[in-house]
mmCIF file of C-alpha atoms in Angstrom:
data_model
loop_
_atom_site.group_PDB
_atom_site.id
_atom_site.type_symbol
_atom_site.label_atom_id
_atom_site.label_comp_id
_atom_site.label_asym_id
_atom_site.label_seq_id
_atom_site.Cartn_x
_atom_site.Cartn_y
_atom_site.Cartn_z
ATOM 1 C CA MET A 1 96.373 87.873 86.811
ATOM 2 C CA LYS A 2 94.899 90.802 88.714
ATOM 3 C CA ASN A 3 91.577 92.179 89.904
ATOM 4 C CA LYS A 4 90.826 95.311 87.884
ATOM 5 C CA ILE A 5 88.316 97.606 89.555
ATOM 6 C CA ASN A 6 86.947 100.695 87.845
ATOM 7 C CA LEU A 7 84.812 102.687 90.260
ATOM 8 C CA LYS A 8 82.017 103.965 88.023
ATOM 9 C CA LYS A 9 79.790 106.991 88.506
ATOM 10 C CA SER A 10 76.769 104.969 89.562
ATOM 11 C CA THR A 11 78.448 103.559 92.648
ATOM 12 C CA ALA A 12 81.750 105.223 93.307
ATOM 13 C CA ALA A 13 82.299 108.551 91.617
ATOM 14 C CA CYS A 14 83.220 111.596 93.667
ATOM 15 C CA THR A 15 82.050 115.076 92.712
ATOM 16 C CA LEU A 16 84.377 118.044 92.549
ATOM 17 C CA LEU A 17 82.462 120.831 94.306
ATOM 18 C CA LEU A 18 85.110 123.499 94.245
ATOM 19 C CA ALA A 19 82.721 126.344 95.109
ATOM 20 C CA THR A 20 82.971 125.861 98.853
ATOM 21 C CA GLY A 21 85.480 124.996 101.553
ATOM 22 C CA SER A 22 84.168 121.443 101.420
ATOM 23 C CA ALA A 23 85.903 120.923 98.137
ATOM 24 C CA TRP A 24 85.096 117.325 97.328
ATOM 25 C CA GLY A 25 81.982 115.227 97.679
ATOM 26 C CA SER A 26 82.542 111.851 99.297
ATOM 27 C CA PRO A 27 79.755 109.389 98.453
ATOM 28 C CA LYS A 28 79.997 105.808 99.665
ATOM 29 C CA LEU A 29 81.570 103.226 97.432
ATOM 30 C CA GLY A 30 79.154 100.391 98.034
ATOM 31 C CA THR A 31 81.566 98.128 99.890
ATOM 32 C CA GLY A 32 83.925 101.000 100.577
ATOM 33 C CA GLN A 33 84.459 102.463 104.027
ATOM 34 C CA GLN A 34 83.696 106.189 104.147
ATOM 35 C CA PRO A 35 85.785 107.983 106.781
ATOM 36 C CA SER A 36 84.366 111.123 108.341
ATOM 37 C CA SER A 37 85.913 114.577 107.879
ATOM 38 C CA SER A 38 87.009 117.222 110.370
ATOM 39 C CA ASP A 39 89.138 120.310 110.716
ATOM 40 C CA GLU A 40 91.002 118.861 113.665
ATOM 41 C CA ASP A 41 94.632 117.983 113.092
ATOM 42 C CA GLN A 42 95.524 116.558 116.490
ATOM 43 C CA PRO A 43 94.688 112.896 117.209
ATOM 44 C CA GLN A 44 92.344 112.265 120.132
ATOM 45 C CA SER A 45 90.300 109.155 119.382
ATOM 46 C CA SER A 46 89.808 106.566 116.671
ATOM 47 C CA SER A 47 86.341 107.947 115.840
ATOM 48 C CA GLN A 48 87.724 111.314 114.811
ATOM 49 C CA ALA A 49 88.199 112.434 111.271
ATOM 50 C CA PRO A 50 90.833 111.565 108.701
ATOM 51 C CA ALA A 51 93.440 114.076 109.844
ATOM 52 C CA ALA A 52 93.311 112.692 113.370
ATOM 53 C CA ALA A 53 92.895 109.088 112.314
ATOM 54 C CA LEU A 54 95.803 109.186 109.915
ATOM 55 C CA ASN A 55 98.062 110.279 112.772
ATOM 56 C CA SER A 56 97.867 106.699 114.009
ATOM 57 C CA LEU A 57 98.975 105.275 110.665
ATOM 58 C CA MET A 58 102.341 104.115 111.940
ATOM 59 C CA GLY A 59 103.913 100.865 113.022
ATOM 60 C CA LYS A 60 107.186 99.147 113.719
ATOM 61 C CA ASN A 61 107.439 96.134 111.449
ATOM 62 C CA SER A 62 106.498 97.032 107.905
ATOM 63 C CA ARG A 63 108.092 97.718 104.554
ATOM 64 C CA PRO A 64 106.814 100.422 102.202
ATOM 65 C CA SER A 65 104.626 99.178 99.342
ATOM 66 C CA PRO A 66 104.231 100.712 95.865
ATOM 67 C CA VAL A 67 101.126 102.811 96.573
ATOM 68 C CA ARG A 68 100.956 105.471 93.884
ATOM 69 C CA ILE A 69 98.755 107.216 91.370
ATOM 70 C CA GLU A 70 99.963 105.895 88.024
ATOM 71 C CA ALA A 71 98.122 108.490 85.947
ATOM 72 C CA VAL A 72 95.385 111.100 85.941
ATOM 73 C CA THR A 73 93.403 111.104 82.701
ATOM 74 C CA LEU A 74 90.190 112.398 81.156
ATOM 75 C CA ASN A 75 87.699 109.796 80.038
ATOM 76 C CA ARG A 76 86.896 109.831 76.326
ATOM 77 C CA ALA A 77 83.572 111.650 76.699
ATOM 78 C CA SER A 78 85.291 114.478 78.599
ATOM 79 C CA GLU A 79 88.023 115.231 76.075
ATOM 80 C CA ALA A 80 85.764 117.656 74.155
ATOM 81 C CA LYS A 81 84.783 119.477 77.355
ATOM 82 C CA ILE A 82 88.117 119.848 79.128
ATOM 83 C CA ARG A 83 91.507 120.293 77.496
ATOM 84 C CA LYS A 84 94.550 118.469 78.781
ATOM 85 C CA CYS A 85 97.573 120.771 78.649
ATOM 86 C CA THR A 86 101.160 119.655 78.259
ATOM 87 C CA VAL A 87 103.418 120.365 81.222
ATOM 88 C CA PRO A 88 106.906 121.185 79.868
ATOM 89 C CA LYS A 89 109.660 118.875 81.045
ATOM 90 C CA GLY A 90 111.294 120.133 84.209
ATOM 91 C CA VAL A 91 108.417 122.414 85.229
ATOM 92 C CA THR A 92 107.441 121.793 88.858
ATOM 93 C CA ARG A 93 107.423 123.480 92.251
ATOM 94 C CA GLU A 94 110.824 124.858 93.179
ATOM 95 C CA LYS A 95 110.375 124.193 96.890
ATOM 96 C CA SER A 96 109.295 121.175 98.872
ATOM 97 C CA PRO A 97 106.990 119.422 98.920
ATOM 98 C CA LYS A 98 107.255 118.807 95.196
ATOM 99 C CA PRO A 99 104.585 116.824 93.336
ATOM 100 C CA ASP A 100 105.669 113.625 91.670
ATOM 101 C CA ASP A 101 103.394 114.462 88.746
ATOM 102 C CA ILE A 102 101.369 117.465 87.525
ATOM 103 C CA PHE A 103 98.189 117.198 85.470
ATOM 104 C CA SER A 104 97.271 120.504 83.802
ATOM 105 C CA LEU A 105 93.808 121.180 82.406
ATOM 106 C CA SER A 106 92.009 124.132 80.839
ATOM 107 C CA PHE A 107 88.287 124.870 80.617
ATOM 108 C CA ASP A 108 86.158 127.594 79.029
ATOM 109 C CA PRO A 109 84.596 129.696 81.841
ATOM 110 C CA LYS A 110 81.618 130.570 79.625
ATOM 111 C CA GLN A 111 80.568 126.943 79.309
ATOM 112 C CA ARG A 112 79.009 124.928 82.129
ATOM 113 C CA GLN A 113 80.435 121.452 81.750
ATOM 114 C CA LYS A 114 80.742 118.257 83.734
ATOM 115 C CA ALA A 115 83.730 116.089 82.937
ATOM 116 C CA THR A 116 85.239 112.976 84.488
ATOM 117 C CA LEU A 117 88.797 112.636 85.748
ATOM 118 C CA GLN A 118 90.227 109.166 86.262
ATOM 119 C CA PHE A 119 92.805 108.441 88.972
ATOM 120 C CA GLU A 120 94.466 105.221 87.849
ATOM 121 C CA MET A 121 96.221 103.492 90.722
ATOM 122 C CA ALA A 122 99.229 101.226 90.420
ATOM 123 C CA GLU A 123 98.496 97.554 90.948
ATOM 124 C CA LEU A 124 98.384 96.697 94.637
ATOM 125 C CA PRO A 125 100.142 93.450 95.557
ATOM 126 C CA PRO A 126 97.946 90.647 96.932
ATOM 127 C CA THR A 127 97.581 90.130 100.675
ATOM 128 C CA LYS A 128 95.488 87.896 102.902
ATOM 129 C CA GLU A 129 93.876 90.908 104.594
ATOM 130 C CA GLU A 130 91.272 93.370 103.402
ATOM 131 C CA ARG A 131 92.597 96.893 103.118
ATOM 132 C CA VAL A 132 91.167 100.403 102.839
ATOM 133 C CA LEU A 133 92.404 102.631 100.022
ATOM 134 C CA MET A 134 91.726 106.337 100.666
ATOM 135 C CA LEU A 135 91.992 109.236 98.237
ATOM 136 C CA LEU A 136 93.128 112.342 100.146
ATOM 137 C CA TYR A 137 92.784 115.921 98.916
ATOM 138 C CA SER A 138 93.879 119.422 99.908
ATOM 139 C CA ARG A 139 94.410 122.849 98.370
ATOM 140 C CA CYS A 140 97.298 123.466 100.769
ATOM 141 C CA LEU A 141 100.718 121.920 101.379
ATOM 142 C CA THR A 142 103.071 121.844 104.336
ATOM 143 C CA ARG A 143 106.809 121.231 104.680
ATOM 144 C CA LYS A 144 106.376 120.231 108.339
ATOM 145 C CA PRO A 145 103.623 117.618 108.539
ATOM 146 C CA LYS A 146 101.577 117.623 111.728
ATOM 147 C CA ILE A 147 100.859 113.960 111.079
ATOM 148 C CA LYS A 148 104.002 111.921 111.633
ATOM 149 C CA THR A 149 104.473 108.805 109.536
ATOM 150 C CA PRO A 150 108.107 107.865 110.264
ATOM 151 C CA LEU A 151 108.000 104.508 108.502
ATOM 152 C CA SER A 152 106.340 105.690 105.320
ATOM 153 C CA LYS A 153 108.657 106.391 102.419
ATOM 154 C CA HIS A 154 106.409 109.257 101.335
ATOM 155 C CA LYS A 155 105.276 111.702 104.014
ATOM 156 C CA LEU A 156 101.916 113.436 104.218
ATOM 157 C CA ALA A 157 102.456 116.662 102.260
ATOM 158 C CA LEU A 158 98.838 117.813 102.529
ATOM 159 C CA ASP A 159 98.097 120.448 105.167
ATOM 160 C CA THR A 160 95.776 118.942 107.781
ATOM 161 C CA LYS A 161 93.912 122.247 108.143
ATOM 162 C CA ASP A 162 92.493 121.700 104.652
ATOM 163 C CA LEU A 163 92.701 117.916 104.404
ATOM 164 C CA GLU A 164 89.710 115.885 103.249
ATOM 165 C CA VAL A 165 89.189 112.216 102.522
ATOM 166 C CA MET A 166 87.415 112.293 99.175
ATOM 167 C CA THR A 167 86.405 108.677 99.241
ATOM 168 C CA SER A 168 87.676 105.210 100.026
ATOM 169 C CA TYR A 169 87.491 101.665 98.744
ATOM 170 C CA ASN A 170 87.755 98.313 100.481
ATOM 171 C CA VAL A 171 90.450 96.323 98.681
ATOM 172 C CA PRO A 172 89.415 92.652 98.913
ATOM 173 C CA ALA A 173 91.742 90.056 100.352
ATOM 174 C CA ASP A 174 93.351 87.830 97.745
ATOM 175 C CA SER A 175 96.480 85.763 98.201
ATOM 176 C CA THR A 176 97.130 85.266 94.477
ATOM 177 C CA LYS A 177 95.879 88.283 92.511
ATOM 178 C CA GLY A 178 96.884 91.918 92.716
ATOM 179 C CA THR A 179 94.243 94.655 92.591
ATOM 180 C CA GLN A 180 94.181 97.682 90.317
ATOM 181 C CA VAL A 181 91.752 100.468 91.230
ATOM 182 C CA THR A 182 90.639 103.460 89.166
ATOM 183 C CA PHE A 183 88.765 106.270 90.925
ATOM 184 C CA GLU A 184 86.449 108.313 88.699
ATOM 185 C CA VAL A 185 85.914 111.911 89.816
ATOM 186 C CA ASP A 186 83.258 114.222 88.399
ATOM 187 C CA LEU A 187 84.590 117.704 87.681
ATOM 188 C CA ARG A 188 82.117 120.610 87.377
ATOM 189 C CA THR A 189 83.444 123.723 85.677
ATOM 190 C CA ALA A 190 81.030 126.254 87.236
ATOM 191 C CA PRO A 191 82.278 125.844 90.831
ATOM 192 C CA LEU A 192 85.817 125.243 89.572
ATOM 193 C CA LYS A 193 85.667 128.662 87.877
ATOM 194 C CA LYS A 194 84.840 130.284 91.238
ATOM 195 C CA GLN A 195 87.840 128.651 92.867
ATOM 196 C CA VAL A 196 90.239 129.666 90.086
ATOM 197 C CA ASN A 197 88.901 133.242 90.120
ATOM 198 C CA ALA A 198 89.476 133.295 93.886
ATOM 199 C CA GLY A 199 93.139 132.394 93.400
ATOM 200 C CA ASN A 200 92.921 128.646 94.009
ATOM 201 C CA ASP A 201 94.255 127.019 90.858
ATOM 202 C CA THR A 202 96.314 124.040 92.039
ATOM 203 C CA PHE A 203 94.900 121.042 93.885
ATOM 204 C CA TYR A 204 96.840 118.252 95.599
ATOM 205 C CA PHE A 205 96.215 114.552 96.171
ATOM 206 C CA GLN A 206 97.758 111.592 97.973
ATOM 207 C CA VAL A 207 96.557 108.046 98.562
ATOM 208 C CA ALA A 208 96.749 106.148 101.859
ATOM 209 C CA LEU A 209 96.466 102.364 102.212
ATOM 210 C CA ILE A 210 95.834 100.624 105.540
ATOM 211 C CA ASN A 211 94.557 97.264 106.744
ATOM 212 C CA LYS A 212 90.785 97.299 107.161
ATOM 213 C CA SER A 213 90.951 95.520 110.517
ATOM 214 C CA ASP A 214 93.315 98.164 111.866
ATOM 215 C CA PHE A 215 91.155 100.948 110.461
ATOM 216 C CA GLN A 216 87.998 99.607 112.118
ATOM 217 C CA LYS A 217 89.661 99.039 115.505
ATOM 218 C CA GLY A 218 91.408 102.400 115.562
ATOM 219 C CA ASN A 219 94.722 100.531 115.562
ATOM 220 C CA TYR A 220 95.844 101.665 112.154
ATOM 221 C CA GLY A 221 99.199 99.946 111.876
ATOM 222 C CA VAL A 222 101.559 101.203 109.190
ATOM 223 C CA PRO A 223 100.745 103.926 106.665
ATOM 224 C CA LYS A 224 101.471 103.447 103.041
ATOM 225 C CA LEU A 225 101.295 106.888 101.450
ATOM 226 C CA SER A 226 101.640 107.677 97.773
ATOM 227 C CA PRO A 227 103.784 110.405 96.229
ATOM 228 C CA LEU A 228 102.131 113.807 95.815
ATOM 229 C CA GLN A 229 99.949 114.426 92.740
ATOM 230 C CA ALA A 230 98.996 117.950 91.592
ATOM 231 C CA ILE A 231 96.194 119.109 89.301
ATOM 232 C CA HIS A 232 96.494 122.633 87.876
ATOM 233 C CA ALA A 233 93.408 124.326 86.423
ATOM 234 C CA THR A 234 93.263 127.219 83.937
ATOM 235 C CA SER A 235 90.108 129.202 83.173
ATOM 236 C CA ALA A 236 90.457 130.568 79.623
ATOM 237 C CA GLN A 237 88.266 131.238 76.613
ATOM 238 C CA TYR A 238 88.614 128.528 73.958
ATOM 239 C CA LYS A 239 90.330 126.387 76.643
ATOM 240 C CA LEU A 240 93.718 127.939 75.964
ATOM 241 C CA CYS A 241 96.575 126.368 77.906
ATOM 242 C CA PRO A 242 98.659 128.554 80.238
ATOM 243 C CA GLU A 243 101.964 130.033 79.137
ATOM 244 C CA GLN A 244 104.922 128.304 80.741
ATOM 245 C CA ASN A 245 105.858 131.303 82.906
ATOM 246 C CA LYS A 246 102.314 131.570 84.248
ATOM 247 C CA LEU A 247 102.215 127.862 85.022
ATOM 248 C CA ILE A 248 105.510 128.127 86.905
ATOM 249 C CA ARG A 249 104.253 131.145 88.896
ATOM 250 C CA ASN A 250 101.044 129.377 89.850
ATOM 251 C CA LEU A 251 102.791 126.182 90.919
ATOM 252 C CA ASN A 252 105.184 128.146 93.115
ATOM 253 C CA SER A 253 102.525 130.344 94.718
ATOM 254 C CA ASP A 254 100.260 129.213 97.525
ATOM 255 C CA ASN A 255 96.562 129.120 96.786
ATOM 256 C CA GLU A 256 94.826 132.179 98.225
ATOM 257 C CA SER A 257 92.744 130.049 100.587
ATOM 258 C CA CYS A 258 95.959 128.812 102.217
ATOM 259 C CA LYS A 259 97.700 132.143 102.793
ATOM 260 C CA ASN A 260 95.614 133.341 105.730
ATOM 261 C CA MET A 261 94.447 130.004 107.044
ATOM 262 C CA PRO A 262 94.273 129.954 110.885
ATOM 263 C CA GLY A 263 97.118 127.953 112.380
ATOM 264 C CA LYS A 264 98.746 127.507 108.988
ATOM 265 C CA THR A 265 101.650 125.070 109.105
ATOM 266 C CA GLU A 266 104.834 126.112 107.314
#
C-alpha cells in the first residue's frame, strides 16, 4: 500500500512563466512549505533562499534514497495542445552534467495555449518523520557545483545563479506506507515562445528531499537529490518536432541567458 498524492491545479499547480527571469511561479501547496527565492549562492543564514539553504543539505550518517522523477508527461487534455516528440535513443548532452532523461515537446507559436505537464515522482519509502519535497528548476547547468553535497549520490547540477525552487510539498510521516507524489505544472505557450526565440530552449529540473524538522530549524541534515531531468521545447508551425541534428545542437549548447550571466560557474 502507498499514499498516492496528485497535486491538482486548484491547490498545488505551478505556472510556467517563461517570459521573465523569474521563470516559474511558486504558489503554496496547502500543507506544503514554500521556500523563498534569491540570487545568492553562498550560505549565510537559514532564512536565506533555496540556493543558500540547500548548501546546508549535508550530514554524516545517511544513505542515499531513491529520489527521482519517474516520468514527465502531458495530461490527456493537453495532448491536443502540445506535441510530445520522440527523443532518439542515445541522444543526450555530450558533456557533463548529463540529464538522466529528456522530455521533448513542440508547440505552435501562432496559438496561445495552456497545457499541463505532470512530474511523476518515484514512490518515497515510509519514514516516521515529515519531509519536504522540493522541485528545483534552472535554465543553466554547472560542472562545478557551488553547493556541496558530498553524501548525495546525485550532485546539484543546476547553476545557483539561476536556481529557483518552483514549489514544495510536505510529505506526511507514515511508518507503513510509501508516498507517491505527482506535481502538475501549467505551461503557457505565449511566454514560452519568447524564451525559445531568445535562445532558451532547454530547461532543467532536480528534486530535493529533506526532513521537515531540519528544514524548519535551519539544520537541514542530509540532502537527497534526484538525477537531472531536461525539458526541450521547440516552437514550430503545426507543432513539428525538431530534426535530430537540431535537437543534438540545442542540447549541447548553453541557453543564451546563461552565456553572459555574471559570475557564471563553469
